[in-house]
XYZ file of C-alpha atoms in Angstrom:
389
model
C 14.721 5.961 5.156
C 16.902 5.165 2.134
C 16.341 1.429 1.670
C 13.329 0.150 -0.246
C 10.530 -1.497 1.709
C 10.115 -5.125 0.715
C 6.393 -5.797 0.176
C 4.573 -9.134 0.413
C 0.887 -9.322 -0.549
C -1.617 -12.050 0.295
C -4.385 -11.933 -2.316
C -4.399 -11.075 -5.991
C -8.021 -10.590 -6.994
C -10.205 -7.525 -6.293
C -8.290 -5.941 -3.410
C -4.978 -7.319 -4.630
C -5.445 -5.491 -7.913
C -6.526 -2.266 -6.173
C -3.503 -2.147 -3.870
C -1.054 -3.275 -6.561
C -2.269 -0.425 -8.746
C -1.737 1.981 -5.846
C 1.809 0.751 -5.250
C 2.604 1.220 -8.940
C 1.178 4.768 -9.010
C 2.899 6.051 -5.862
C 6.324 6.993 -7.270
C 4.733 8.808 -10.226
C 2.277 10.978 -8.292
C 3.674 10.992 -4.727
C 7.432 11.286 -5.265
C 8.096 11.710 -1.543
C 6.555 8.278 -0.797
C 8.954 5.593 0.469
C 10.518 3.404 -2.193
C 8.961 -0.058 -2.319
C 9.969 -3.375 -3.786
C 6.995 -5.444 -4.921
C 8.631 -8.648 -3.779
C 6.137 -11.502 -3.516
C 2.430 -12.155 -4.066
C 0.702 -15.044 -2.281
C -2.227 -17.252 -3.275
C -3.264 -20.855 -3.938
C -3.511 -21.074 -7.737
C 0.026 -21.129 -9.156
C -1.017 -20.338 -12.724
C -3.229 -17.420 -11.696
C -0.505 -16.229 -9.323
C 2.112 -16.191 -12.075
C -0.224 -14.151 -14.264
C -0.969 -11.714 -11.418
C 2.719 -11.307 -10.587
C 3.454 -10.480 -14.203
C 0.600 -7.964 -14.520
C 1.054 -6.352 -11.102
C 4.850 -6.133 -11.219
C 5.779 -8.581 -8.438
C 9.131 -10.366 -8.516
C 7.989 -13.764 -7.216
C 5.054 -15.851 -6.009
C 4.345 -18.127 -3.042
C 1.498 -20.484 -2.177
C 1.921 -20.343 1.617
C 1.929 -17.089 3.555
C 4.027 -18.770 6.252
C 6.965 -18.734 3.854
C 6.601 -14.977 3.385
C 5.811 -13.161 6.641
C 9.344 -13.468 8.022
C 11.041 -12.290 4.827
C 9.278 -8.986 4.079
C 9.244 -5.547 5.666
C 5.542 -5.007 5.037
C 2.819 -7.648 4.778
C -0.457 -6.798 3.050
C -3.294 -9.115 4.106
C -5.896 -8.771 1.364
C -7.383 -12.240 1.696
C -10.918 -13.264 2.701
C -12.020 -12.262 6.193
C -11.355 -15.665 7.780
C -7.691 -15.357 6.745
C -7.135 -11.997 8.415
C -6.177 -13.022 11.945
C -3.574 -15.808 11.737
C -1.343 -14.411 8.948
C -1.521 -10.845 10.283
C -0.610 -11.876 13.825
C 2.226 -14.063 12.548
C 3.583 -11.193 10.447
C 3.487 -8.784 13.374
C 5.255 -11.315 15.587
C 7.876 -11.768 12.853
C 8.596 -8.030 12.935
C 6.752 -6.972 9.778
C 4.446 -4.008 9.415
C 0.915 -5.114 8.484
C -1.807 -3.583 6.343
C -5.037 -5.614 6.553
C -8.249 -5.217 4.603
C -11.551 -4.524 6.330
C -13.376 -5.672 8.346
C -10.512 -6.506 10.676
C -11.818 -10.040 11.341
C -14.971 -12.174 11.096
C -15.552 -12.026 14.849
C -14.931 -9.646 17.723
C -12.790 -12.277 19.447
C -10.403 -12.560 16.498
C -10.338 -8.771 16.110
C -9.333 -8.507 19.775
C -6.467 -10.958 19.203
C -5.281 -8.868 16.266
C -5.536 -5.630 18.243
C -3.551 -7.131 21.113
C -0.888 -8.454 18.741
C -0.545 -4.971 17.262
C -0.179 -3.454 20.733
C 2.681 -5.840 21.499
C 4.424 -5.426 18.131
C 7.002 -2.880 17.022
C 5.516 -2.529 13.539
C 2.744 -0.333 12.197
C -0.610 -2.146 11.972
C -3.186 -0.468 9.747
C -6.651 -1.404 8.508
C -7.605 -0.437 4.958
C -10.694 1.716 5.390
C -9.917 3.586 2.180
C -12.890 5.958 2.207
C -11.248 8.061 4.904
C -8.853 9.139 2.173
C -11.391 10.582 -0.270
C -10.498 14.297 -0.586
C -14.129 15.323 -0.061
C -14.262 13.312 3.191
C -11.046 14.951 4.397
C -12.554 18.327 3.498
C -15.737 17.438 5.392
C -13.739 16.523 8.477
C -12.032 19.916 8.332
C -15.389 21.697 8.257
C -16.607 19.697 11.255
C -13.412 20.295 13.226
C -13.649 24.026 12.491
C -17.144 24.078 14.006
C -18.928 24.956 10.754
C -21.776 22.542 11.552
C -22.085 23.512 15.217
C -23.309 20.885 17.683
C -23.932 17.570 15.931
C -27.524 16.294 16.194
C -28.056 13.733 13.407
C -25.706 11.255 11.716
C -26.957 9.045 8.884
C -25.083 6.473 6.871
C -26.260 4.098 4.178
C -24.377 1.784 1.856
C -26.530 0.360 -0.938
C -25.594 -2.142 -3.653
C -27.688 -4.385 -5.903
C -25.424 -7.244 -6.996
C -27.542 -9.871 -5.212
C -31.034 -8.818 -6.321
C -31.174 -11.798 -8.694
C -31.936 -14.898 -6.545
C -29.837 -16.950 -8.990
C -26.738 -14.800 -8.513
C -23.896 -17.222 -7.679
C -22.790 -18.214 -4.198
C -19.465 -16.811 -2.984
C -17.432 -16.871 0.218
C -18.955 -13.556 1.304
C -22.234 -15.463 1.875
C -20.750 -17.898 4.410
C -20.698 -16.798 8.057
C -17.671 -18.961 8.895
C -15.643 -17.294 6.142
C -17.016 -13.750 6.181
C -18.352 -13.255 9.724
C -21.364 -11.320 8.473
C -22.821 -10.057 5.206
C -23.794 -6.488 4.377
C -23.133 -5.549 7.997
C -19.436 -6.410 7.995
C -18.690 -5.824 4.330
C -20.478 -2.488 3.929
C -21.525 -1.418 7.399
C -17.914 -1.515 8.587
C -17.114 1.281 6.122
C -20.033 3.351 7.385
C -19.176 2.945 11.063
C -15.530 3.805 10.422
C -16.394 6.937 8.436
C -18.849 8.088 11.094
C -16.263 7.560 13.826
C -13.654 9.385 11.737
C -15.899 12.375 11.061
C -17.703 12.904 14.376
C -16.174 10.424 16.826
C -13.819 12.837 18.578
C -14.831 13.667 22.145
C -15.316 17.356 21.297
C -17.680 16.548 18.413
C -20.270 13.760 18.924
C -18.021 11.285 20.741
C -18.310 7.523 20.766
C -21.396 5.491 19.893
C -22.813 4.495 23.279
C -25.640 2.122 22.352
C -27.237 0.552 19.283
C -30.379 -1.222 18.161
C -30.019 -3.422 15.100
C -31.905 -5.663 12.696
C -30.404 -8.108 10.153
C -32.302 -9.754 7.307
C -31.516 -12.484 4.757
C -33.760 -12.429 1.676
C -32.446 -15.463 -0.261
C -31.560 -18.547 1.773
C -29.481 -20.427 -0.819
C -27.605 -19.731 -4.031
C -26.142 -21.761 -6.910
C -22.489 -22.780 -6.792
C -20.785 -21.766 -10.064
C -19.969 -24.671 -12.372
C -22.141 -27.192 -10.506
C -25.786 -28.130 -9.996
C -25.325 -27.594 -6.264
C -26.880 -24.882 -4.100
C -25.242 -23.650 -0.895
C -26.979 -21.940 2.022
C -26.581 -18.219 2.631
C -25.690 -17.877 6.309
C -25.122 -14.110 6.500
C -27.335 -11.048 6.283
C -28.309 -9.498 2.949
C -29.232 -6.222 4.666
C -29.065 -4.526 8.053
C -30.474 -1.435 9.719
C -29.401 0.133 13.002
C -30.145 3.049 15.258
C -27.457 4.557 17.449
C -26.900 7.086 20.201
C -23.702 9.119 20.602
C -22.038 10.450 23.744
C -23.254 14.001 23.102
C -26.848 12.847 22.617
C -26.793 12.874 18.817
C -28.836 10.166 17.104
C -27.601 7.961 14.289
C -29.212 5.700 11.721
C -27.245 3.265 9.558
C -28.205 0.734 6.896
C -26.673 -1.370 4.148
C -28.074 -3.715 1.553
C -26.948 -5.859 -1.351
C -30.569 -5.853 -2.617
C -31.113 -2.137 -3.315
C -32.024 -2.334 -6.997
C -30.535 0.556 -8.949
C -27.772 1.326 -6.450
C -24.360 0.091 -7.570
C -22.056 1.438 -4.857
C -24.001 4.149 -3.078
C -22.287 5.012 0.187
C -23.922 8.153 1.529
C -23.148 10.024 4.750
C -25.346 12.856 6.073
C -24.498 14.949 9.127
C -26.741 17.659 10.559
C -25.666 20.132 13.227
C -27.048 23.202 14.959
C -25.407 25.529 12.415
C -25.048 23.492 9.243
C -25.257 20.193 7.400
C -23.319 18.162 4.850
C -23.924 15.199 2.564
C -21.404 12.958 0.796
C -22.109 10.238 -1.788
C -19.423 7.842 -2.961
C -21.039 7.707 -6.394
C -20.197 11.436 -6.682
C -16.997 11.297 -4.692
C -15.495 14.557 -5.979
C -18.412 16.541 -4.552
C -19.625 17.551 -1.109
C -23.046 19.049 -0.434
C -22.682 21.718 2.266
C -25.066 24.093 4.038
C -23.645 26.530 6.563
C -24.558 29.897 8.063
C -27.601 31.665 6.657
C -27.636 29.812 3.338
C -31.150 28.764 2.283
C -29.994 25.438 0.891
C -27.073 23.235 0.053
C -24.086 24.305 -2.035
C -22.312 21.706 -4.167
C -18.579 22.022 -3.520
C -16.330 20.431 -6.141
C -13.391 19.235 -4.043
C -10.761 19.312 -6.788
C -8.737 22.440 -6.000
C -4.986 22.122 -5.666
C -5.310 23.100 -1.996
C -7.736 20.251 -1.259
C -6.319 17.132 0.434
C -4.199 14.986 -1.941
C -5.562 16.723 -5.051
C -2.399 18.728 -5.722
C -0.616 15.451 -6.501
C -3.004 14.665 -9.358
C -4.573 16.929 -11.988
C -5.604 20.583 -12.429
C -8.823 21.784 -10.738
C -11.959 20.183 -12.120
C -10.112 17.133 -13.473
C -11.805 14.606 -11.229
C -10.299 11.557 -9.565
C -11.889 8.156 -8.924
C -12.343 5.261 -6.531
C -8.917 3.755 -7.242
C -7.162 6.943 -6.125
C -8.325 6.420 -2.535
C -6.050 3.368 -2.403
C -3.097 5.460 -3.546
C -3.786 7.958 -0.763
C -4.109 5.351 1.987
C -1.011 3.488 0.790
C 0.915 6.753 0.786
C -0.093 7.472 4.385
C 0.484 3.911 5.566
C 3.897 3.468 3.953
C 4.987 6.916 5.129
C 4.108 5.869 8.673
C 6.084 2.642 8.188
C 9.154 4.580 7.026
C 8.826 6.992 9.950
C 8.476 4.116 12.415
C 11.577 2.452 10.950
C 13.536 5.705 11.185
C 12.349 6.241 14.752
C 13.477 2.725 15.618
C 16.921 3.415 14.183
C 17.260 6.594 16.228
C 16.146 4.756 19.356
C 18.788 2.079 18.801
C 21.402 4.807 18.521
C 20.360 6.209 21.883
C 18.179 9.080 20.685
C 14.616 9.513 21.895
C 12.232 9.193 18.950
C 8.561 8.982 18.170
C 6.697 8.606 14.904
C 5.050 6.293 12.494
C 1.418 6.565 13.582
C -1.229 5.464 11.090
C -4.983 5.651 11.344
C -7.160 3.677 10.941
C -5.082 1.370 13.115
C -5.938 -2.120 14.356
C -7.202 -0.348 17.483
C -9.563 1.791 15.404
C -10.717 -1.255 13.440
C -11.374 -3.184 16.657
C -13.621 -0.366 17.872
C -15.555 -0.570 14.597
C -15.873 -4.319 15.168
C -17.302 -3.658 18.642
C -20.151 -1.682 17.062
C -20.779 -4.368 14.426
C -20.874 -7.029 17.133
C -23.293 -4.971 19.221
C -25.631 -4.575 16.225
C -25.619 -8.362 15.730
C -26.311 -8.975 19.412
C -29.155 -6.465 19.338
C -30.691 -8.333 16.409
C -30.446 -11.598 18.354
C -31.985 -10.234 21.557
C -34.395 -7.657 20.143
C -33.034 -5.087 22.627
C -30.754 -2.084 22.670
C -27.126 -3.009 23.376
C -24.781 -0.646 25.228
C -21.107 -0.237 24.364
C -18.496 0.397 27.012
C-alpha cells in the first residue's frame, strides 16, 4: 500500500496521548509500518482539542465524531466506555477500519452489536488490549506453545492498583455504571481475561473458560465531585474476585482492585503446568520468571535480546523498554493488518483471489472477553457458578 492511511481519533486524554505517541514513534522505529496521516482529533472542549492537536501532531479538530467517521481510513475510538458502540459501528458501516479501546463496551449486549457490525464490515476491527504486545508476554506464549510447561493446571491473574484508597479521591466517569459498565472488573479484569485467553486459551492448551464464580465489592459508596461541594454515588465495583474452570480441567483464579495500597499498576499472571511454571508482572515488564525441566527454582529471563519479539526495533540488549512501547507494537500490528486488508481488497477488485489483514485481538476476541466479565457479574448477583457456552 503506497497511500498514507488517514487517521481520525476520538479522545485526547490518557489513551489519546498513548496512541498519539505510538503513531509518532512508528516511522522512526518500525520503518516498514504503513504511512499514516494524523488527520483529525475529536472531543468536546475546543480549546483543549486545539492544544492536543498541536502537541500530538494532528492536522485538524472536530467536536462531533459523526463529521469524521466517513472521511477517514482508520477510526480510533479512545473515548469512555459508553461511547464505544455507536461511533465504532457507524465508522465500520462507513467503510473505515476501527481500533477501539478496552473493554469493548459497557454491556454484553452492546459488545454483541459491535461484534456483529465487525462481522458484516469490510474493515479491520481491533480492540486495544495492549498487554498482548509486551515482548515478555509474547515470549511466554512461545514457551507455552512449545510445550515447555506441559499440561496446564493452574492459571492466576491479578491486577492491583491503589488510586482509590483515599475515600476522598474525586469522582470520575469510571465510577458510574451507566458510563463505564463496571469498575475494576471491566477496567482491569478485562486485561487479565484477555491475557489468559491469549496465553492458554487455544484448544490444545487449556481451552476456553467454561464456568466462573465471581464476587464484586464496592468499598466507598460516594465520592466528591471536583470543583463542587457535591458528592456522587459510586455505582460500580471497587474490587472483584473470581474462580474459573477451563476446558482441560485447569483451575483459574482472578482478582482486581483499585484499593490495594502499595500497588500502582501490578498486573501479574502466573501459569503452572505439569512440567514448568512462569510468572509475569507488568511492574517488571522486561522480565519473565520461568521454571522448566529439572530446575530447582525460577530463573529470571531478561527479555531484551534482539531476537525477542519487537525488541530488535528498539535498543541493544539490556536497554529496557516501557509501558508506552506496548502501544507502538499494537499499533504496528493493527495498521499493518489494515494495509494488508486494503491491498487484499484491491486485488479482489482486480479479479485476483486474496486474503489478509487479520488482527487479534479482534472485536470477536473482545466480545468473548466480555462474555466472561458478564458471567462473573451474573455469578455475583445469583451467588452461583455460571456456565459459558
